[in-house]
XYZ file of C-alpha atoms in Angstrom:
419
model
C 149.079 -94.498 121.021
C 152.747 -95.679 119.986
C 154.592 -95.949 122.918
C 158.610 -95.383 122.195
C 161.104 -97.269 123.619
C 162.960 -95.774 126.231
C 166.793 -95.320 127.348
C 166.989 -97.379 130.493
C 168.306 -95.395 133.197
C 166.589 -97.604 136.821
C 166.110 -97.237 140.136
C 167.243 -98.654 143.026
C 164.592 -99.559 145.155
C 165.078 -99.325 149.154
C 162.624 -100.803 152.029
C 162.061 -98.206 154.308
C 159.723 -99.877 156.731
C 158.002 -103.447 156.826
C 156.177 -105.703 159.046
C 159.486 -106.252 160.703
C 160.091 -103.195 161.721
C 159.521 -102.037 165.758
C 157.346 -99.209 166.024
C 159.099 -96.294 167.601
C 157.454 -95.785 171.156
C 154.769 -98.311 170.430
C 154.525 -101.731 171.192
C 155.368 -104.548 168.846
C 156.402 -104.101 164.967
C 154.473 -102.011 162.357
C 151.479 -104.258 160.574
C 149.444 -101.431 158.823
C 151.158 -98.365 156.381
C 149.595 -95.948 154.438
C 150.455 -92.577 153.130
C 153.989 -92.315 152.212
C 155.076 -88.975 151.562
C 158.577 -88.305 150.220
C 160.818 -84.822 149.934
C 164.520 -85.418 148.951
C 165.763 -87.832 151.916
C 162.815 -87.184 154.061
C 159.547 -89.871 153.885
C 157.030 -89.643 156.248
C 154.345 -92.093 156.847
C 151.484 -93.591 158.619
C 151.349 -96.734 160.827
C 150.290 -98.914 163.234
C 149.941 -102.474 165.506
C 147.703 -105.224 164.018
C 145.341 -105.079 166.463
C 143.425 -101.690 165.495
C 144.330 -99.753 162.023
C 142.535 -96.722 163.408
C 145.550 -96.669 166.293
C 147.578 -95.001 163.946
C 150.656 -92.894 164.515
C 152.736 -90.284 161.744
C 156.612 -91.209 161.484
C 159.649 -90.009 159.450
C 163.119 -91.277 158.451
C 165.760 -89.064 157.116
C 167.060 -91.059 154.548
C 167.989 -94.933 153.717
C 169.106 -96.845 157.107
C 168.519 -93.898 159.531
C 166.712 -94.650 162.148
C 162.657 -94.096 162.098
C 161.628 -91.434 164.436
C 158.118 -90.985 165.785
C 156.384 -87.380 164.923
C 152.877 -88.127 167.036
C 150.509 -91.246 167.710
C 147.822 -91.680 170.358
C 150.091 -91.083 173.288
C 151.217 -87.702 172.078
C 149.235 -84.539 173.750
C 147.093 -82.560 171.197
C 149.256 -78.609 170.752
C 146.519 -76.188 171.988
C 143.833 -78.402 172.921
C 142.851 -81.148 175.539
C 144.010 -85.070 176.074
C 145.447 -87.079 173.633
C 145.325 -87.999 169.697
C 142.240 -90.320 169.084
C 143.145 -89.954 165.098
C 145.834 -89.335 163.245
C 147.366 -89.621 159.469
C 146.468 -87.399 156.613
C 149.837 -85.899 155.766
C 151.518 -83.524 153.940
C 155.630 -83.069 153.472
C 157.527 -80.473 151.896
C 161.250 -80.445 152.920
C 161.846 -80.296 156.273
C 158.303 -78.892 156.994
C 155.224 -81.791 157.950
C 151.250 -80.902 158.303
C 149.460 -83.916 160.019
C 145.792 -84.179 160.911
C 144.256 -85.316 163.851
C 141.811 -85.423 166.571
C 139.618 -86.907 168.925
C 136.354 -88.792 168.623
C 134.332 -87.558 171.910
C 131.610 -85.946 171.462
C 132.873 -82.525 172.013
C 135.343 -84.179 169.161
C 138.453 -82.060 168.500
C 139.658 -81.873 164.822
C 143.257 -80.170 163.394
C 145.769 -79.668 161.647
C 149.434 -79.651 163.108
C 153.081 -78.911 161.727
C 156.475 -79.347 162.782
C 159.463 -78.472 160.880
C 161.817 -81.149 160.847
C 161.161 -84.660 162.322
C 162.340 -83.705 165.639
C 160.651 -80.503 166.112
C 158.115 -79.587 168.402
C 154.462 -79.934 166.778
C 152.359 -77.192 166.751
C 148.824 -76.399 166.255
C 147.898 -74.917 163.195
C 143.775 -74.900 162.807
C 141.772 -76.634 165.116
C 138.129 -75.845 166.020
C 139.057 -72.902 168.025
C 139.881 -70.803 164.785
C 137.640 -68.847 163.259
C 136.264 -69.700 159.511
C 137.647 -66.752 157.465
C 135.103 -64.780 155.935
C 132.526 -67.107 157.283
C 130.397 -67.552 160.807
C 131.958 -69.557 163.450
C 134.605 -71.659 164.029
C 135.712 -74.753 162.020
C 133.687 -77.446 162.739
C 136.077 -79.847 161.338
C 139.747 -79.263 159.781
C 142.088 -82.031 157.375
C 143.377 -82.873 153.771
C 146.026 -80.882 154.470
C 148.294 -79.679 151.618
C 151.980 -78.232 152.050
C 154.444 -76.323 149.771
C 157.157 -74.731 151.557
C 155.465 -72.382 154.287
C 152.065 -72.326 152.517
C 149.289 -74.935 153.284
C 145.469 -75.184 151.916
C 142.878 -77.379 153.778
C 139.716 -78.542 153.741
C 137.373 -77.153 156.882
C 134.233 -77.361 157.351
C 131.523 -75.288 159.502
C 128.587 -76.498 162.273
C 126.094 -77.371 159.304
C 128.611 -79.834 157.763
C 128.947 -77.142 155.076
C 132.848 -76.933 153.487
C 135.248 -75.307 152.268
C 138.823 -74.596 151.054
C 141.178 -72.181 153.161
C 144.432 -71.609 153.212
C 147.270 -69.850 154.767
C 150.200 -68.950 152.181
C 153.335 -67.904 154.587
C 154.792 -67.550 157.677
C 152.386 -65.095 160.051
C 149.686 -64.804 157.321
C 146.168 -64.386 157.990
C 143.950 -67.541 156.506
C 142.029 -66.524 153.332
C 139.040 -68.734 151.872
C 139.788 -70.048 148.589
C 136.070 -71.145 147.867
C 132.997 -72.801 149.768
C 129.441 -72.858 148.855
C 128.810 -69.642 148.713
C 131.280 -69.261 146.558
C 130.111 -68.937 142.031
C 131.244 -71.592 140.440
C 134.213 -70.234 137.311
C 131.992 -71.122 133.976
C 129.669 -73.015 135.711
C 126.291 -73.032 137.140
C 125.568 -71.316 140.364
C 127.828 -71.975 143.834
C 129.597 -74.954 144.455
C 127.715 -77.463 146.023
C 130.687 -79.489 147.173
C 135.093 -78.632 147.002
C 137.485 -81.008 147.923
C 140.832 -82.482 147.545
C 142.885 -79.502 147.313
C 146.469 -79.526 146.641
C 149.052 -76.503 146.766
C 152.285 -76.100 144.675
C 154.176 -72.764 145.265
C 151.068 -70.065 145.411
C 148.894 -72.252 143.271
C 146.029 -73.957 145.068
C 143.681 -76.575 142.677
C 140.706 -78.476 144.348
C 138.186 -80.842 143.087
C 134.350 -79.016 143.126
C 130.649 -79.755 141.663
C 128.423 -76.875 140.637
C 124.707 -76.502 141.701
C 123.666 -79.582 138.986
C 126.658 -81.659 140.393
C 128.919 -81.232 137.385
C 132.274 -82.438 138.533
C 135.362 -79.813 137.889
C 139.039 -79.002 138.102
C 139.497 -75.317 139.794
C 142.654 -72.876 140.951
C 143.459 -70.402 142.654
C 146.621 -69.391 140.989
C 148.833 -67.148 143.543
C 147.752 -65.141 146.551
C 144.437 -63.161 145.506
C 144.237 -64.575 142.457
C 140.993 -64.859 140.822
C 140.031 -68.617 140.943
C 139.479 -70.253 137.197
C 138.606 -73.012 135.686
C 141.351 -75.435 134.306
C 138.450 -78.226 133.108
C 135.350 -80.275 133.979
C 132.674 -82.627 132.482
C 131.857 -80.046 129.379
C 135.364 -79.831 128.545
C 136.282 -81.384 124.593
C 138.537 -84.298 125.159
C 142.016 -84.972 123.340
C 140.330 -88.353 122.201
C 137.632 -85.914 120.544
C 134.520 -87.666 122.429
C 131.991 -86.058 124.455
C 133.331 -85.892 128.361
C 130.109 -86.775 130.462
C 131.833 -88.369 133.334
C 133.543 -88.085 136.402
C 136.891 -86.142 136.688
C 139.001 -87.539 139.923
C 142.640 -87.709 141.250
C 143.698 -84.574 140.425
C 147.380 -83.616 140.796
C 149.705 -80.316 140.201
C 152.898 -79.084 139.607
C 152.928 -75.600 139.868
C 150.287 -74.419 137.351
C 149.858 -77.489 135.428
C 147.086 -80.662 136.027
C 147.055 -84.068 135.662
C 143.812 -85.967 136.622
C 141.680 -89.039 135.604
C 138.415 -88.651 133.730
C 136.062 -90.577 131.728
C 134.884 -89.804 128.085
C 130.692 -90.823 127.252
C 131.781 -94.541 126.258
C 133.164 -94.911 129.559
C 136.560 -94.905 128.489
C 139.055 -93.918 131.411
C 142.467 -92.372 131.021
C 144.813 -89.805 132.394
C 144.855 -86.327 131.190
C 147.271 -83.434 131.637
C 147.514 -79.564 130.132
C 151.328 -80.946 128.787
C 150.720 -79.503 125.167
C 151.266 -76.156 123.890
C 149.322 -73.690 125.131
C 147.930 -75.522 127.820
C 146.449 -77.796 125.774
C 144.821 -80.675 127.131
C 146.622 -84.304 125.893
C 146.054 -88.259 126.430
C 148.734 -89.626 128.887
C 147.152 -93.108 128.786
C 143.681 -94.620 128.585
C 142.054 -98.200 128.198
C 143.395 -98.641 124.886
C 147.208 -98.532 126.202
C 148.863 -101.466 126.306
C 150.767 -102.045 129.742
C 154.277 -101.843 129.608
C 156.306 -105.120 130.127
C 153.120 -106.369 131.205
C 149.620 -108.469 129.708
C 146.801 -106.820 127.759
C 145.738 -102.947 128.394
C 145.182 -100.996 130.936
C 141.847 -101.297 132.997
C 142.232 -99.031 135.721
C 144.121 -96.231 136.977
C 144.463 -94.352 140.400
C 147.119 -92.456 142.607
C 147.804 -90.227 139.763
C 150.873 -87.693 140.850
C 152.738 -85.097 138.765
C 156.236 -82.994 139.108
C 156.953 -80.651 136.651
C 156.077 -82.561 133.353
C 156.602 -85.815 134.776
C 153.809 -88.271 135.774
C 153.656 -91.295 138.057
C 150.367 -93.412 138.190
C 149.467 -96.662 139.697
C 147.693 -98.681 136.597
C 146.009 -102.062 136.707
C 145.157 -104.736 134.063
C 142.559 -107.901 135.051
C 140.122 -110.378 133.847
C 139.233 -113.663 134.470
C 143.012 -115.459 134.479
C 145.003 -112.377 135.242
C 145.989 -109.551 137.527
C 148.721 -106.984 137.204
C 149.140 -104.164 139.602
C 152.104 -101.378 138.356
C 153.816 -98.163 139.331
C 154.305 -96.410 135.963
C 155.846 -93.011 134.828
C 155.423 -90.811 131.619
C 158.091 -87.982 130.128
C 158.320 -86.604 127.297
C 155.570 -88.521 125.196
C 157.403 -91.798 126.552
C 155.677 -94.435 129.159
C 157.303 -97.515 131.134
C 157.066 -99.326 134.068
C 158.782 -98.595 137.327
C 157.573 -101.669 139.301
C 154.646 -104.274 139.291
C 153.394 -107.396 140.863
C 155.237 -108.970 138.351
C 158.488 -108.269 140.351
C 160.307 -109.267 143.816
C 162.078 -107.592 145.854
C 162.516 -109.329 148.335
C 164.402 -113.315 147.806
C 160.744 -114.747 149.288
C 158.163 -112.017 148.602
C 156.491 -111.247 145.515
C 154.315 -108.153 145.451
C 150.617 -108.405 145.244
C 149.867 -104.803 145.238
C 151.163 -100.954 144.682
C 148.320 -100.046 146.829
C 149.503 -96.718 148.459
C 151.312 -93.048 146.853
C 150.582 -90.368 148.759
C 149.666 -86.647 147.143
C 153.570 -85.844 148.182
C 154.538 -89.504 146.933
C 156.790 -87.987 144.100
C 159.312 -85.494 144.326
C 160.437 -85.585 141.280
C 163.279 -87.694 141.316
C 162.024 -89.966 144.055
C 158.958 -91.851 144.506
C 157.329 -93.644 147.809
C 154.637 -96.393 147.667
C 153.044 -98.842 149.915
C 152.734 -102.312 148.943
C 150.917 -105.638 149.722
C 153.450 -108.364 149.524
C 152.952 -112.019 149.240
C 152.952 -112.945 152.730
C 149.970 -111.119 153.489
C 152.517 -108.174 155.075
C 152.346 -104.361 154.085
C 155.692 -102.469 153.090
C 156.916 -98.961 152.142
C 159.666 -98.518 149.674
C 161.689 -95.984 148.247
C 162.397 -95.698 144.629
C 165.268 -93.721 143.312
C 166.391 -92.717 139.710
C 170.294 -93.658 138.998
C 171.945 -92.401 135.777
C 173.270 -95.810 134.207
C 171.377 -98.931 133.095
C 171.953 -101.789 135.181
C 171.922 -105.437 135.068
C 168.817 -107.629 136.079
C 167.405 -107.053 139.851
C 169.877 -108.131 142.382
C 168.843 -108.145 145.823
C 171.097 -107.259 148.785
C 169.209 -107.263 151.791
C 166.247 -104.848 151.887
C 167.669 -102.884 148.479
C 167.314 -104.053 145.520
C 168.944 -102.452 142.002
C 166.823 -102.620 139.001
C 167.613 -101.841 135.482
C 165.037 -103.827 133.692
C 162.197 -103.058 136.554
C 162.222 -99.242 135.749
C 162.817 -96.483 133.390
C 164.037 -93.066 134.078
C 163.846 -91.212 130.319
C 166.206 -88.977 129.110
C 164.695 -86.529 127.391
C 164.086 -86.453 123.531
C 162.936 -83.955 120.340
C 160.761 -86.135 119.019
C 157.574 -86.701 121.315
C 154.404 -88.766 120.993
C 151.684 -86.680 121.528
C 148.076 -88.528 122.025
């Protein structure tokens, strides 16, 4: 695929937390991060102390150089249940609204899913092992992966045989509806699911990963509230490259109804596909045979795959026996470039080793959040956003730094480069 070059536009990149940073109502600065989610000036995150990453806590910041604020860690009661947090940090942000997931680890364990609305609100309970599976037997046995869109959120929860499913719960004072479990037929496919997972909501639309009764991996949604649930592709799907697909499909991602996700053809060829052509046609993002952008060789790997509207972020790797390159990249409008890699610094003594980290909610659309190992062995979370003119080479002032060269932001074009 010929990649076109692209009208520089940047971003100026912003360090929202480090290993320098105090941890709100904790002891001690931050030393582990994961999960950055990002909605206009909101990010919300997961971290901790050195000394245990499972003591993790959920923060937020409004927006560059406001303060960080603590939403929950082990010291915060659980809303409608008993003691404290054990467990926290699969997250969810859309505006103002957060859905965190937590628990305990006794053995009459506590699992659920809480929301506040707005970093300073109260948090709330939301499903815990008190509520009753809908249109099943029981109560959850186990709630998480939550997934937030405005007022509507999907989960995974699971029953006392282990058994699991997706719910959700699409609006203020709504009842919770299954979306599928293993009882559930499979669209175009071969008897119930054996297995759903990873959902992820935009608007009404709910898409989950699920394998049928022979294990054949698939893409599935549910597209607005009772909507029948279809099929968008899995392992018998034709390609875009035209070769069989016989392997796994993973990392999927949605905006509104349209897919992005990683899959493998039968030569074991891995790129990123998305339903960007017309009709809903399947196309090639990027595969093997890409070369990276400002960077050595082609691609070897991808992961972290995240899509807004027809734009889509990805965290791509190239390696052999001399060389490793770890990148944040973004695709519009048939055109690909970097955003950031371990070739770059932003900091005037750190070099980053790693884009390790982008959350489901990592991308807004005109923002991004990532986590990153730098070269002093420290984590970090950083903001990246778009700015309209092209600027000269990185300058660093402090924790921001201002790259034209670093990233592209692409304005958009007639002619595209379909795959």
């Amino acid at each position: 695929m010929s990649i076109p070059k692209a009208d520089a536009a940047g971003f100026k990149f912003t360090k929202i937390v480090d290993g320098t940073t105090p941890i709100p109502g904790g002891t001690g600065n931050f030393y582990y991060l994961f999960n950055p989610n990002i909605n206009g000036n909101n990010i919300v995150f997961a971290g901790g102390s050195e000394h245990n990453v499972d003591l993790l806590g959920v923060y937020a910041t409004t927006g560059t150089n406001k303060a960080i604020t603590k939403i929950a860690d082990q010291n915060t009661p659980i809303p409608g249940g008993t003691g404290k947090f054990d467990y926290l940090g699969q997250l969810s942000v859309s505006g103002s609204n957060i859905a965190i997931a937590g628990g305990t680890y006794s053995h009459d364990a506590q699992s659920g899913i809480y929301i506040t609305k707005g970093i300073n609100g109260a948090l709330t309970k939301f499903a815990d092992t008190n509520t009753p599976i809908p249109s099943g037997t029981g109560n959850f046995k186990w709630v998480g992966y939550p997934s937030i869109s405005g007022n509507n959120i999907t989960f995974v929860g699971s029953d006392a045989s282990h058994k699991a499913g997706i719910y959700a719960n699409t609006g203020e004072n709504r009842a919770f509806i299954k979306i599928a479990d293993t009882n559930t037929p499979v669209p175009s496919g071969i008897g119930n699911f054996k297995w759903v997972g990873y959902p992820s909501i935009s608007g009404n639309n709910i898409t989950f990963l699920g394998d049928d009764a022979t294990s054949k991996r698939g893409i599935y949604a549910n597209t607005g509230e009772n909507g029948a649930l279809i099929k968008i592709v899995d392992i018998s799907t034709p390609m875009p490259t035209g070769i069989d697909n016989s392997h796994p499909i993973d990392y999927p991602s949605t905006g509104g109804s349209n897919i992005t996700f990683v899959g493998s053809d039968a030569s074991g060829k891995t790129g990123i596909y998305a339903n960007l052509g017309e009709n809903g046609a399947l196309i090639k993002i990027v595969d093997t045979n890409t070369p990276v952008p400002d960077g050595v060789g082609n691609f070897d790997y991808f992961s972290e795959v995240r899509r807004h509207g027809n734009t889509v972020t990805f965290v791509g790797r190239f390696y052999d026996a001399n060389y490793y390159q770890s990148g944040l990249y973004i695709y519009l409008d048939g055109m690909l470039s970097k955003v950031i890699s371990s070739t770059d610094t932003l900091f005037p003594d750190k070099r980053i080793i790693e884009i390790y980290d982008i959350s489901r909610h990592g991308f807004d659309g005109e923002s991004l959040a990532f986590g990153t190992f730098l070269s002093d062995a420290s984590m970090a979370i950083f903001r990246a956003d778009k700015i309209s003119e092209p600027v000269p080479e990185p300058l660093t002032l402090g924790g921001t730094a201002v790259a034209g060269v670093v990233g592209f932001w692409f304005k958009k074009k007639k002619k595209k480069v379909v795959a």
